[in-house]
C-alpha atoms as a printed R data frame, in Angstrom:
    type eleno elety resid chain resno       x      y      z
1   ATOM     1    CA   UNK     A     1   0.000  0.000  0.000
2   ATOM     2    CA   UNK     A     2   1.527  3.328 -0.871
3   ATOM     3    CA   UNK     A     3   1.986  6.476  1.336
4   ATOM     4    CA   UNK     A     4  -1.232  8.226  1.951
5   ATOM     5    CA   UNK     A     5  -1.376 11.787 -0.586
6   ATOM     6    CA   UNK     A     6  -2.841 13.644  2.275
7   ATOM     7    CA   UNK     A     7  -4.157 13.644  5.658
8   ATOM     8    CA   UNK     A     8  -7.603 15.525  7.435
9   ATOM     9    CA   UNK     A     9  -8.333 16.095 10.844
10  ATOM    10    CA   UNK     A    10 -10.773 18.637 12.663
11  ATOM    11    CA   UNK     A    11 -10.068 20.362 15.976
12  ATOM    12    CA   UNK     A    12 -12.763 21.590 18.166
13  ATOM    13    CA   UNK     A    13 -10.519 24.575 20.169
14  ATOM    14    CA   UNK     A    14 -11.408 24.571 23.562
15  ATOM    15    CA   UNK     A    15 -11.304 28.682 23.892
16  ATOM    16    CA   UNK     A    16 -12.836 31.459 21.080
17  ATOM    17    CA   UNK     A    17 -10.045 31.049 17.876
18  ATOM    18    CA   UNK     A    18  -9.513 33.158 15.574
19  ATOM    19    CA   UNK     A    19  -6.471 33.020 12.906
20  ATOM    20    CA   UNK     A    20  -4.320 35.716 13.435
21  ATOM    21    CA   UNK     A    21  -1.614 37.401 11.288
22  ATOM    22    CA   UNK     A    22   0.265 35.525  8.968
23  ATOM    23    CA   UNK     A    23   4.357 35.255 10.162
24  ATOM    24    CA   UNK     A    24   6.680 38.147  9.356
25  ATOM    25    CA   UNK     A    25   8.898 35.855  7.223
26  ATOM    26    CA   UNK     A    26   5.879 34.958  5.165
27  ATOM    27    CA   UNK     A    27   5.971 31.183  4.910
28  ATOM    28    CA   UNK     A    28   3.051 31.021  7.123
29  ATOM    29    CA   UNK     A    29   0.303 33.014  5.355
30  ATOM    30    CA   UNK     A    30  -3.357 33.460  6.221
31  ATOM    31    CA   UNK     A    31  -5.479 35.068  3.138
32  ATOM    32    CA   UNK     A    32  -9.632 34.629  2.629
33  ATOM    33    CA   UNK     A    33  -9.923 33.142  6.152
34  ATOM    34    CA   UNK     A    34  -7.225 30.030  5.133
35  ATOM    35    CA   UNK     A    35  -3.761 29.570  6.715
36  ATOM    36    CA   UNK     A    36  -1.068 28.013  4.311
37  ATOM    37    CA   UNK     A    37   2.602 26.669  4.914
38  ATOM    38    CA   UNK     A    38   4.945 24.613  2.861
39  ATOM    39    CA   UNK     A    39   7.134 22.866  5.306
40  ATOM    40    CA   UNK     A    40   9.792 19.866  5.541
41  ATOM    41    CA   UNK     A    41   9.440 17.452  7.826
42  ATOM    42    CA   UNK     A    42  12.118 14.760  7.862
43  ATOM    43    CA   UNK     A    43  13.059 15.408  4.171
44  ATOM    44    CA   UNK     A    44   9.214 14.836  2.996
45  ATOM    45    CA   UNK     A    45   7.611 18.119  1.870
46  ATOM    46    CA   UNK     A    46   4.673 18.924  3.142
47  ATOM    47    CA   UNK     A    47   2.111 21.784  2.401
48  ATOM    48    CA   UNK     A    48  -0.551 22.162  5.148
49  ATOM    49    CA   UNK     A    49  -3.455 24.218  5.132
50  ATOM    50    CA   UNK     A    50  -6.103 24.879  8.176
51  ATOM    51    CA   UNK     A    51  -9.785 27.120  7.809
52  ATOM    52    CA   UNK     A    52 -12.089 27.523  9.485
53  ATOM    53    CA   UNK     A    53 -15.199 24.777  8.626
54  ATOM    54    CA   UNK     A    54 -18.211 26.142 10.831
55  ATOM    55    CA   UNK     A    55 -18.714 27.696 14.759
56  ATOM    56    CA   UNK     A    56 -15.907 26.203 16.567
57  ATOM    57    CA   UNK     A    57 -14.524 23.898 14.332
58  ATOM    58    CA   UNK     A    58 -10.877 24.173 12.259
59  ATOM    59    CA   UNK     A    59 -10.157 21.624  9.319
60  ATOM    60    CA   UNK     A    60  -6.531 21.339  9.269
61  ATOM    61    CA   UNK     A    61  -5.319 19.380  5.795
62  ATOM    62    CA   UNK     A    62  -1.908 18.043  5.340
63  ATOM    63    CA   UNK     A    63  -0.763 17.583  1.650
64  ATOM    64    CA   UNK     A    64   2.253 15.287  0.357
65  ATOM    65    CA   UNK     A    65   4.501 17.270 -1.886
66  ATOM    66    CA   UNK     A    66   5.749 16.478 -5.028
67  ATOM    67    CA   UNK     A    67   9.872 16.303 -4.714
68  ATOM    68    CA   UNK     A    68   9.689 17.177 -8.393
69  ATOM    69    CA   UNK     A    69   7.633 19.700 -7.983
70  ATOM    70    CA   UNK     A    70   9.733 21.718 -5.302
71  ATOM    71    CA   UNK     A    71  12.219 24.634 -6.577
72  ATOM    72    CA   UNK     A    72  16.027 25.599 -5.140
73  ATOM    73    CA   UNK     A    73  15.349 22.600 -2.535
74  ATOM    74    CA   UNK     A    74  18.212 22.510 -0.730
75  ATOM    75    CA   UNK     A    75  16.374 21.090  2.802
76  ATOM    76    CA   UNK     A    76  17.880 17.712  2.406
77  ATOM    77    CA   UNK     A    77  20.470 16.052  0.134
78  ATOM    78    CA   UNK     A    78  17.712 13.836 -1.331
79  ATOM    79    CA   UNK     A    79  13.735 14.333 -0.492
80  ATOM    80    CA   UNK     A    80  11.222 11.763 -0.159
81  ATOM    81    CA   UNK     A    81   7.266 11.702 -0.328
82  ATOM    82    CA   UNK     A    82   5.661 12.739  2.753
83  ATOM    83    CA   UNK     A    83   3.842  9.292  4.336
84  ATOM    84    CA   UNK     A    84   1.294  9.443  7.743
85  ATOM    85    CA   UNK     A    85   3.777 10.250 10.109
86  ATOM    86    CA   UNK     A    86   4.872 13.220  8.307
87  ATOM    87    CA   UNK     A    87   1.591 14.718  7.273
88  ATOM    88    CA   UNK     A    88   0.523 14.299 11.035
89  ATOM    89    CA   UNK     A    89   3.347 16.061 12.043
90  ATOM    90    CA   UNK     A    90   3.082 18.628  9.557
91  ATOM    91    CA   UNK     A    91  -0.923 18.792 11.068
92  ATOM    92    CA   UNK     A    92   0.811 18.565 14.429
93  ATOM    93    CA   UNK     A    93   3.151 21.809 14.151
94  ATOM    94    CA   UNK     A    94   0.909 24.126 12.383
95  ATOM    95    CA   UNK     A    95  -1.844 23.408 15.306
96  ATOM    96    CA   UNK     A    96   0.802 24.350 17.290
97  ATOM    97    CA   UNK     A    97   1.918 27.590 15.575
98  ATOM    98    CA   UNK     A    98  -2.090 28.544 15.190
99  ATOM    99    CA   UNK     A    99  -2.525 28.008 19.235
100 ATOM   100    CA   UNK     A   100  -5.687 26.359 18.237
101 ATOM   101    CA   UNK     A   101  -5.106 23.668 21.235
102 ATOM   102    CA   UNK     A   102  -4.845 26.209 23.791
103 ATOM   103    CA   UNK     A   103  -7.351 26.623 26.735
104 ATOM   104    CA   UNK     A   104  -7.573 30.112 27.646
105 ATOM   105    CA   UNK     A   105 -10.376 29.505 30.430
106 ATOM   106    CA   UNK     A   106  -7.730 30.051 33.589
107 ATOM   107    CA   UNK     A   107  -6.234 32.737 32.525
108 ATOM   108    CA   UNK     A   108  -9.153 34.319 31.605
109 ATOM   109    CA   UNK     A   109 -10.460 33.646 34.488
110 ATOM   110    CA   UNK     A   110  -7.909 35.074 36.679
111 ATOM   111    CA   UNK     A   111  -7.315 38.189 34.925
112 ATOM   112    CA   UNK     A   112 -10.819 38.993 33.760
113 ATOM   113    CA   UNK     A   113 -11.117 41.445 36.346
114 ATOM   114    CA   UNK     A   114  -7.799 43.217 35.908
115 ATOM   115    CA   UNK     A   115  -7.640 46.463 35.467
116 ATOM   116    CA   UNK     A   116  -4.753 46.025 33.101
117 ATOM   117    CA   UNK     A   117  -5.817 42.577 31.213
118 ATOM   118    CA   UNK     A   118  -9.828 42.899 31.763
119 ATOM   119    CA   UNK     A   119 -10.406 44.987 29.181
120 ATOM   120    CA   UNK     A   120  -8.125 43.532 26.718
121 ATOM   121    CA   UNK     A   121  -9.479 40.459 27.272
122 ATOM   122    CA   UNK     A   122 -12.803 41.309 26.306
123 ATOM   123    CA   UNK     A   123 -11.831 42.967 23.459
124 ATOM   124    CA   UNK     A   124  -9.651 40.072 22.240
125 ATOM   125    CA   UNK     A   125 -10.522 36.543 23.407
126 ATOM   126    CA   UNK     A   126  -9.302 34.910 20.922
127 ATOM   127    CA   UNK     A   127  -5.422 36.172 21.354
128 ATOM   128    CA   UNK     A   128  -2.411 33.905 21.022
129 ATOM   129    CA   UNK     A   129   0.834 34.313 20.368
130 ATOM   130    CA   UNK     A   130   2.353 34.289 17.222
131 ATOM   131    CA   UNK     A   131   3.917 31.315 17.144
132 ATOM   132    CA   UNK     A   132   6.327 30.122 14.741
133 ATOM   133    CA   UNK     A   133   6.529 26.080 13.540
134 ATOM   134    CA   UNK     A   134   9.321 24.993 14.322
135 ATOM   135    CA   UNK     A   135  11.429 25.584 17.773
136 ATOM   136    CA   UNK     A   136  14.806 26.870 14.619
137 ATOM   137    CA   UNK     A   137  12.328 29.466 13.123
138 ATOM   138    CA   UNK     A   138  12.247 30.867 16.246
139 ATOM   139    CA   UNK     A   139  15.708 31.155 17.387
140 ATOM   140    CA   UNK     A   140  17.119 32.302 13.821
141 ATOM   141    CA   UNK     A   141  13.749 34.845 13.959
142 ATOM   142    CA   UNK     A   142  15.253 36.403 16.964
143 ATOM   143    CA   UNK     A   143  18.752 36.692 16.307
144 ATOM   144    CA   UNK     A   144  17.707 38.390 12.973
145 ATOM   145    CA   UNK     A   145  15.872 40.481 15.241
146 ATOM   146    CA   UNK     A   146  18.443 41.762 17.233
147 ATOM   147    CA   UNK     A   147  18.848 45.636 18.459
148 ATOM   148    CA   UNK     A   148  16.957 46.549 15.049
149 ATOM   149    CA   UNK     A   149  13.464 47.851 14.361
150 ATOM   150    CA   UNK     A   150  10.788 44.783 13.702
151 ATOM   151    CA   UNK     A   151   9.955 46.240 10.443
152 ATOM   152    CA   UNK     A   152  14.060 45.166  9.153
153 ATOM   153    CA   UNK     A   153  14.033 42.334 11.014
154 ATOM   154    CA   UNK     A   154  11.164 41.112  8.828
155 ATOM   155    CA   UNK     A   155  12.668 42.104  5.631
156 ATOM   156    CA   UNK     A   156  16.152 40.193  6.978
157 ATOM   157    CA   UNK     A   157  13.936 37.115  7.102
158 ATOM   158    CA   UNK     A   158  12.301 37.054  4.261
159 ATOM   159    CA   UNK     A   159  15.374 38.181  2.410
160 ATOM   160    CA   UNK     A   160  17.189 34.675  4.016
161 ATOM   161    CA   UNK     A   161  14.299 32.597  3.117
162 ATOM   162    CA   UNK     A   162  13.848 34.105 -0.437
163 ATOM   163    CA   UNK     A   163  17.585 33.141 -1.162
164 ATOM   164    CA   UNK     A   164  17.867 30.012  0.560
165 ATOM   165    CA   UNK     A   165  14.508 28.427  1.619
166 ATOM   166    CA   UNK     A   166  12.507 25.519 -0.637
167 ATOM   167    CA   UNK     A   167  10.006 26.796 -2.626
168 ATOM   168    CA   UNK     A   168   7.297 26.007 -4.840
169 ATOM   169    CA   UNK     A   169   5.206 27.451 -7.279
170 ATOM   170    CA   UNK     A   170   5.660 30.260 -9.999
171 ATOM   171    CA   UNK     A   171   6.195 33.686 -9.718
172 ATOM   172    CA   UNK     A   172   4.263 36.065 -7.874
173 ATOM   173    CA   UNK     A   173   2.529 35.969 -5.115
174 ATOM   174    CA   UNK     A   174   1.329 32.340 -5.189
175 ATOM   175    CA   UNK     A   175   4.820 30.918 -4.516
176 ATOM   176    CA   UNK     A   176   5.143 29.531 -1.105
177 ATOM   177    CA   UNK     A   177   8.533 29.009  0.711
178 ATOM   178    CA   UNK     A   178  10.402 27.060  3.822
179 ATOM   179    CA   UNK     A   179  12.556 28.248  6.143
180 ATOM   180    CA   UNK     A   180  16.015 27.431  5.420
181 ATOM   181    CA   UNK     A   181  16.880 24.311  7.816
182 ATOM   182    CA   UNK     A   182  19.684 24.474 10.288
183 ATOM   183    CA   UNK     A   183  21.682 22.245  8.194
184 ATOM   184    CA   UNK     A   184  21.279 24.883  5.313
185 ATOM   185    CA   UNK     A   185  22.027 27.756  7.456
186 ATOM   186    CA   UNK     A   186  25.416 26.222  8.765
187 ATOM   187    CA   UNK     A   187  26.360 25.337  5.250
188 ATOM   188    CA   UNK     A   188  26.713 28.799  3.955
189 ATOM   189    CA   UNK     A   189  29.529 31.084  5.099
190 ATOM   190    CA   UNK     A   190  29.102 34.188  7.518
191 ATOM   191    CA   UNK     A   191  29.666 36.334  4.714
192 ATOM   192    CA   UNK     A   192  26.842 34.981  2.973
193 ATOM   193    CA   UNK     A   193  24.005 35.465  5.615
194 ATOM   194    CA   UNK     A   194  25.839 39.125  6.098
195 ATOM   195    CA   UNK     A   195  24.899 39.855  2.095
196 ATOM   196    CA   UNK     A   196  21.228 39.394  3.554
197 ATOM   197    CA   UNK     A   197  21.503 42.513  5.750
198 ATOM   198    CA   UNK     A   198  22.315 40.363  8.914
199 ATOM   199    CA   UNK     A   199  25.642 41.873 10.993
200 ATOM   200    CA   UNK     A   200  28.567 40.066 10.817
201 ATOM   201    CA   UNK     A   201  29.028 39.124 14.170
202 ATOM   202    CA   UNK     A   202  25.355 37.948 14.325
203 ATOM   203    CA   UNK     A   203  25.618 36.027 11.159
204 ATOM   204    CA   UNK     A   204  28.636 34.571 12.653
205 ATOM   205    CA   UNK     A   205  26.514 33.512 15.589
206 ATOM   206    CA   UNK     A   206  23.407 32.004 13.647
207 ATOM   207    CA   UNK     A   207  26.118 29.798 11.568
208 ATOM   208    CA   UNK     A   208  27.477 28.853 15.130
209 ATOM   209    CA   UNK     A   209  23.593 27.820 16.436
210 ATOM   210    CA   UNK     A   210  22.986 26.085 13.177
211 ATOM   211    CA   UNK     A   211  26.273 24.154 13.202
212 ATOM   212    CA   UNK     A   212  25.529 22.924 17.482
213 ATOM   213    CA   UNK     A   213  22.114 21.883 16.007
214 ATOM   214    CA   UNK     A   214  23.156 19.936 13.150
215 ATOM   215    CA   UNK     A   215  26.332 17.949 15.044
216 ATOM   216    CA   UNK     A   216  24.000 17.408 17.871
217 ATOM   217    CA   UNK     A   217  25.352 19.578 20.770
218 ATOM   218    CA   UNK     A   218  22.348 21.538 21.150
219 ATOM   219    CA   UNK     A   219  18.648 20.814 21.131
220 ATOM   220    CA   UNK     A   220  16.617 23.907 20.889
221 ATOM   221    CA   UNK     A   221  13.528 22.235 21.789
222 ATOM   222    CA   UNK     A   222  14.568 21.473 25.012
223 ATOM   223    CA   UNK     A   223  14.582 24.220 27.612
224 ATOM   224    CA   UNK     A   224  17.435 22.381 29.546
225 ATOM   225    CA   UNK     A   225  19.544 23.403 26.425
226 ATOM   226    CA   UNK     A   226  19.503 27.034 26.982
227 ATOM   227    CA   UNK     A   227  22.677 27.658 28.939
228 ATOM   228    CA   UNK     A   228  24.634 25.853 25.758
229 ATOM   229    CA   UNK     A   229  22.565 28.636 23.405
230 ATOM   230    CA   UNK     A   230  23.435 31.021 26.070
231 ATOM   231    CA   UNK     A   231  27.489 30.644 25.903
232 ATOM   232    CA   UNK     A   232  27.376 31.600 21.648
233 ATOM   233    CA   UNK     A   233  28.676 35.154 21.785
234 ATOM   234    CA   UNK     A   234  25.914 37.688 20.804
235 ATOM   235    CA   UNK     A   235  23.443 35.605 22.234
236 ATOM   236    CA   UNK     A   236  21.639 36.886 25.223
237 ATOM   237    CA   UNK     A   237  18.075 35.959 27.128
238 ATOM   238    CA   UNK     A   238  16.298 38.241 25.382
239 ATOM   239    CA   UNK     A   239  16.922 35.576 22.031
240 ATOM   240    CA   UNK     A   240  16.320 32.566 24.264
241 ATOM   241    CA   UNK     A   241  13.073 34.111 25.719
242 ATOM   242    CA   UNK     A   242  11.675 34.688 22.014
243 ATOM   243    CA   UNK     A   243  12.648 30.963 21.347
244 ATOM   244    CA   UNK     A   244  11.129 30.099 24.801
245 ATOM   245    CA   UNK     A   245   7.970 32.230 24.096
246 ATOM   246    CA   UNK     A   246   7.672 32.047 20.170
247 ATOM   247    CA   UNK     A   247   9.158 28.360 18.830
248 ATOM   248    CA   UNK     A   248   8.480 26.252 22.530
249 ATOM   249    CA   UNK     A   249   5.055 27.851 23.200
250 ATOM   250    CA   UNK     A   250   6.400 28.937 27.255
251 ATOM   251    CA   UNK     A   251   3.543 30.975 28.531
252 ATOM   252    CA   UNK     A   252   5.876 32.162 31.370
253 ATOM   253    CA   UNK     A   253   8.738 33.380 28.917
254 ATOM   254    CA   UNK     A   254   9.056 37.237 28.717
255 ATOM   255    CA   UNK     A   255  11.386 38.843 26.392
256 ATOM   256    CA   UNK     A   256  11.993 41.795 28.957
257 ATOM   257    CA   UNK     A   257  15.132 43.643 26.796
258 ATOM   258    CA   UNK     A   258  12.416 44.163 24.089
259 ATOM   259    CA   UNK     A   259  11.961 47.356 22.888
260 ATOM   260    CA   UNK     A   260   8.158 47.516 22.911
261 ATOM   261    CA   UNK     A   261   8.564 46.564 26.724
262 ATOM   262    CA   UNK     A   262  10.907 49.044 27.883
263 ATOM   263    CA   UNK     A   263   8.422 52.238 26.341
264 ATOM   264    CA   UNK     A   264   5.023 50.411 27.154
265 ATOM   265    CA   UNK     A   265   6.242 49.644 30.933
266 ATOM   266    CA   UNK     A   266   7.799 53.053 31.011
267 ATOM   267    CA   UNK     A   267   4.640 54.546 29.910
268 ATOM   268    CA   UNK     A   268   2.032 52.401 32.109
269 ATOM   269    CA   UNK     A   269   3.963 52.394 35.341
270 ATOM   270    CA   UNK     A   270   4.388 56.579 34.991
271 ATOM   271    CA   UNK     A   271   8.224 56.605 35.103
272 ATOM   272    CA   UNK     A   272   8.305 59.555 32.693
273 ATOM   273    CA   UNK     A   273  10.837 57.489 30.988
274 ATOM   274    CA   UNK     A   274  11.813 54.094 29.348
275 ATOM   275    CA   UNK     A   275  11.850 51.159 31.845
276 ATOM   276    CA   UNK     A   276  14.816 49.504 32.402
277 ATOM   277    CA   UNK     A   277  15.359 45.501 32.069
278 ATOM   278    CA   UNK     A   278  14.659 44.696 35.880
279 ATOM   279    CA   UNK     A   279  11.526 47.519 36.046
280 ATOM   280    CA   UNK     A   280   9.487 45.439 32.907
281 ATOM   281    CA   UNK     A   281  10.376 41.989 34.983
282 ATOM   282    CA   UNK     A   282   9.173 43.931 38.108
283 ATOM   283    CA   UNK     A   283   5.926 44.882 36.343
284 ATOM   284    CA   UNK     A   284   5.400 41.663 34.588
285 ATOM   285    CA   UNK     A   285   5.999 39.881 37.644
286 ATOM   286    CA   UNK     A   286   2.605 39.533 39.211
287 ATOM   287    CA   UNK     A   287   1.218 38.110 36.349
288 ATOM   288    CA   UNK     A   288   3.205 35.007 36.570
289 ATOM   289    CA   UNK     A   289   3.461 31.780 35.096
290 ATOM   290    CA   UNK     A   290   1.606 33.620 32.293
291 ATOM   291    CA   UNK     A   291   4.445 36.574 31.574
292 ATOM   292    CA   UNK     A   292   5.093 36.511 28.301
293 ATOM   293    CA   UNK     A   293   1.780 35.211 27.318
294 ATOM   294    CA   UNK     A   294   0.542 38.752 29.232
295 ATOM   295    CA   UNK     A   295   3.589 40.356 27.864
296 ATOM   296    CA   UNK     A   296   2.713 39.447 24.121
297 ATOM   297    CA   UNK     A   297  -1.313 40.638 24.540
298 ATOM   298    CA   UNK     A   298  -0.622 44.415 26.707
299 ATOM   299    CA   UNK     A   299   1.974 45.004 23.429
300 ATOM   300    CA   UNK     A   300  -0.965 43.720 21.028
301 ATOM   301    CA   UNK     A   301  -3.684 45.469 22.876
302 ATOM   302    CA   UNK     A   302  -1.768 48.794 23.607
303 ATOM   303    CA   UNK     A   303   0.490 49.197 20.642
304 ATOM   304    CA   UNK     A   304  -0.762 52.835 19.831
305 ATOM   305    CA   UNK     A   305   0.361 53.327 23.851
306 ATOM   306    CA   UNK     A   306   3.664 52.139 22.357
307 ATOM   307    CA   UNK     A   307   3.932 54.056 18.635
308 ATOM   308    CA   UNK     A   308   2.136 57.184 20.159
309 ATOM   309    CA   UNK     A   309   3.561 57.132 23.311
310 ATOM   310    CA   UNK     A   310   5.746 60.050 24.875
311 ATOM   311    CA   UNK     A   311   8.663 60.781 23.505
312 ATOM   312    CA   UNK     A   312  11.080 59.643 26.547
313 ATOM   313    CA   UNK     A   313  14.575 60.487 27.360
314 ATOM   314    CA   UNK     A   314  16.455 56.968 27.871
315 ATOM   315    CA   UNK     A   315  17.095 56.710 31.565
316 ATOM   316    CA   UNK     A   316  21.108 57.481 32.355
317 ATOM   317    CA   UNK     A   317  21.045 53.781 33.866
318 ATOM   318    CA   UNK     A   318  18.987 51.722 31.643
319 ATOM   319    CA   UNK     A   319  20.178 49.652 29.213
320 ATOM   320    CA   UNK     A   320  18.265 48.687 26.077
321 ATOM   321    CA   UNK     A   321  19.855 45.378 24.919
322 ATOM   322    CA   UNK     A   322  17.723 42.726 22.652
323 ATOM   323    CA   UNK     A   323  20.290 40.519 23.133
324 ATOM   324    CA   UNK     A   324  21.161 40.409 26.891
């Protein structure tokens, strides 16, 4: 019997769902209510595809890819058809990325009547973090994100993927793409991922990550991993929280050293200035073991706090570092 061309399931979320933006790399992409990605799993492409199919019900639809069919594949020496345990993975990690699993009830219960969260809650249920597939995305997301504005972080990304990720489809905007694997990423010289915008010392450091992930020495799906991702120069928690928070799904992780932090806290708590690292823990720190989750919907609920915000003088003592 041969491999099975595609695979169906339905989830019933257990808390209001909504699909949310699309990611900021654009292989995940949500258009006319239906989220798309083209991924690799185990050197079998995969494209997956979830929608919405009635009142609290999402289809999710796993695809096997045509090897053939793929252009600049460079995932895997030699691809294979996707069979069952790849499209269920595929099904598996975009449920993930889509937070459709999640139960909101206890938080919402426990913060529906904060002052801070209450409102925001009502207003947005159906939150989650944007989530990224795979634990790698995440990590190589947030070193490309490093000490720069989010809007060229985003265009770093998609500049990495466009040169280096598998992709199929024609031109324009139907093509769909993968993220470059870590054994991709540690194939190609510093100088290479520095051409894509990326500053030398971090592309250094994302080659160094990629290479500990292909030869074994680090697993970054395993939190007990962190102090190895911790002793590559240029990475600092702020990266490991993002992979924590973003690629592991840790409600608890906060990226504290991020920017929108440091003006929203400096803002909310009255400081008249920026926050430093320690004040955003401090405020965030009632609201635990859901920081970051908290952290992720006060910076989607009160962005124009953050973009129209007072113009503050950086305290003498703080110290705004994405990477520490």
């Amino acid at each position: 019997m041969g491999a099975p061309a595609s695979l169906e399931v339905e989830v019933r979320p257990p808390s209001p769902f909504r699909f949310g933006r699309g990611s900021t790399d654009r292989t995940l992409r949500i258009e006319r209510g239906v989220a798309t990605r083209l991924l690799t799993v185990d050197c079998a492409p995969v494209l997956a595809r979830a929608w919405m199919k009635g009142p609290g019900r999402v289809a999710f639809r796993a695809e096997a890819v045509d090897p053939g069919a793929l252009a600049s594949h460079r995932a895997c020496e030699e691809l294979r058809p996707a069979g069952e345990v790849e499209l269920g993975t595929a099904i598996e990690r975009l449920r993930f990325a889509l937070g459709v699993d999640e139960d909101m009830g206890a938080f919402h219960q426990r913060f529906r009547r904060d002052p801070l969260l209450g409102p925001i809650i009502r207003r947005r249920p159906d939150f989650r973090p944007s989530r990224r597939i795979w634990p790698w995305e995440a990590l190589a997301a947030a070193v490309c994100g490093q000490l720069i504005e989010a809007r060229r972080a985003a265009t770093i990304e998609r500049r990495i993927v466009g040169r280096w990720g598998t992709k199929l489809g024609g031109p324009g905007r139907g093509v769909l793409r993968d993220v470059p694997s870590p054994a991709l990423i540690a194939g190609r010289a510093a100088s290479e991922l520095q051409s894509m915008d990326l500053s030398g010392a971090r592309s250094i450091a994302l080659r160094r990550l990629a290479l500990d992930v292909v030869r074994g020495r680090s697993d970054v799906a395993d939190r007990a991993d962190d102090a190895r991702l911790l002793a590559v120069p240029e990475i600092g928690p702020w990266t490991v929280q993002c992979l924590a928070l973003f690629g592991r799904g840790e409600a608890d992780s906060l990226p504290a050293g991020d920017l929108g932090y440091i003006k929203l806290v400096g803002h909310l708590a009255g400081l008249g200035r920026r926050a430093t690292v320690p004040e955003v823990e401090e405020f965030y720190a009632p609201y635990e073991p859901y920081r970051g989750l908290v952290g992720s919907l006060t910076l989607s609920g009160l962005h124009r706090v953050v973009a129209e915000g007072p113009r503050l003088r950086l305290a003498p003592e703080a110290r705004i570092d994405r990477a520490a």
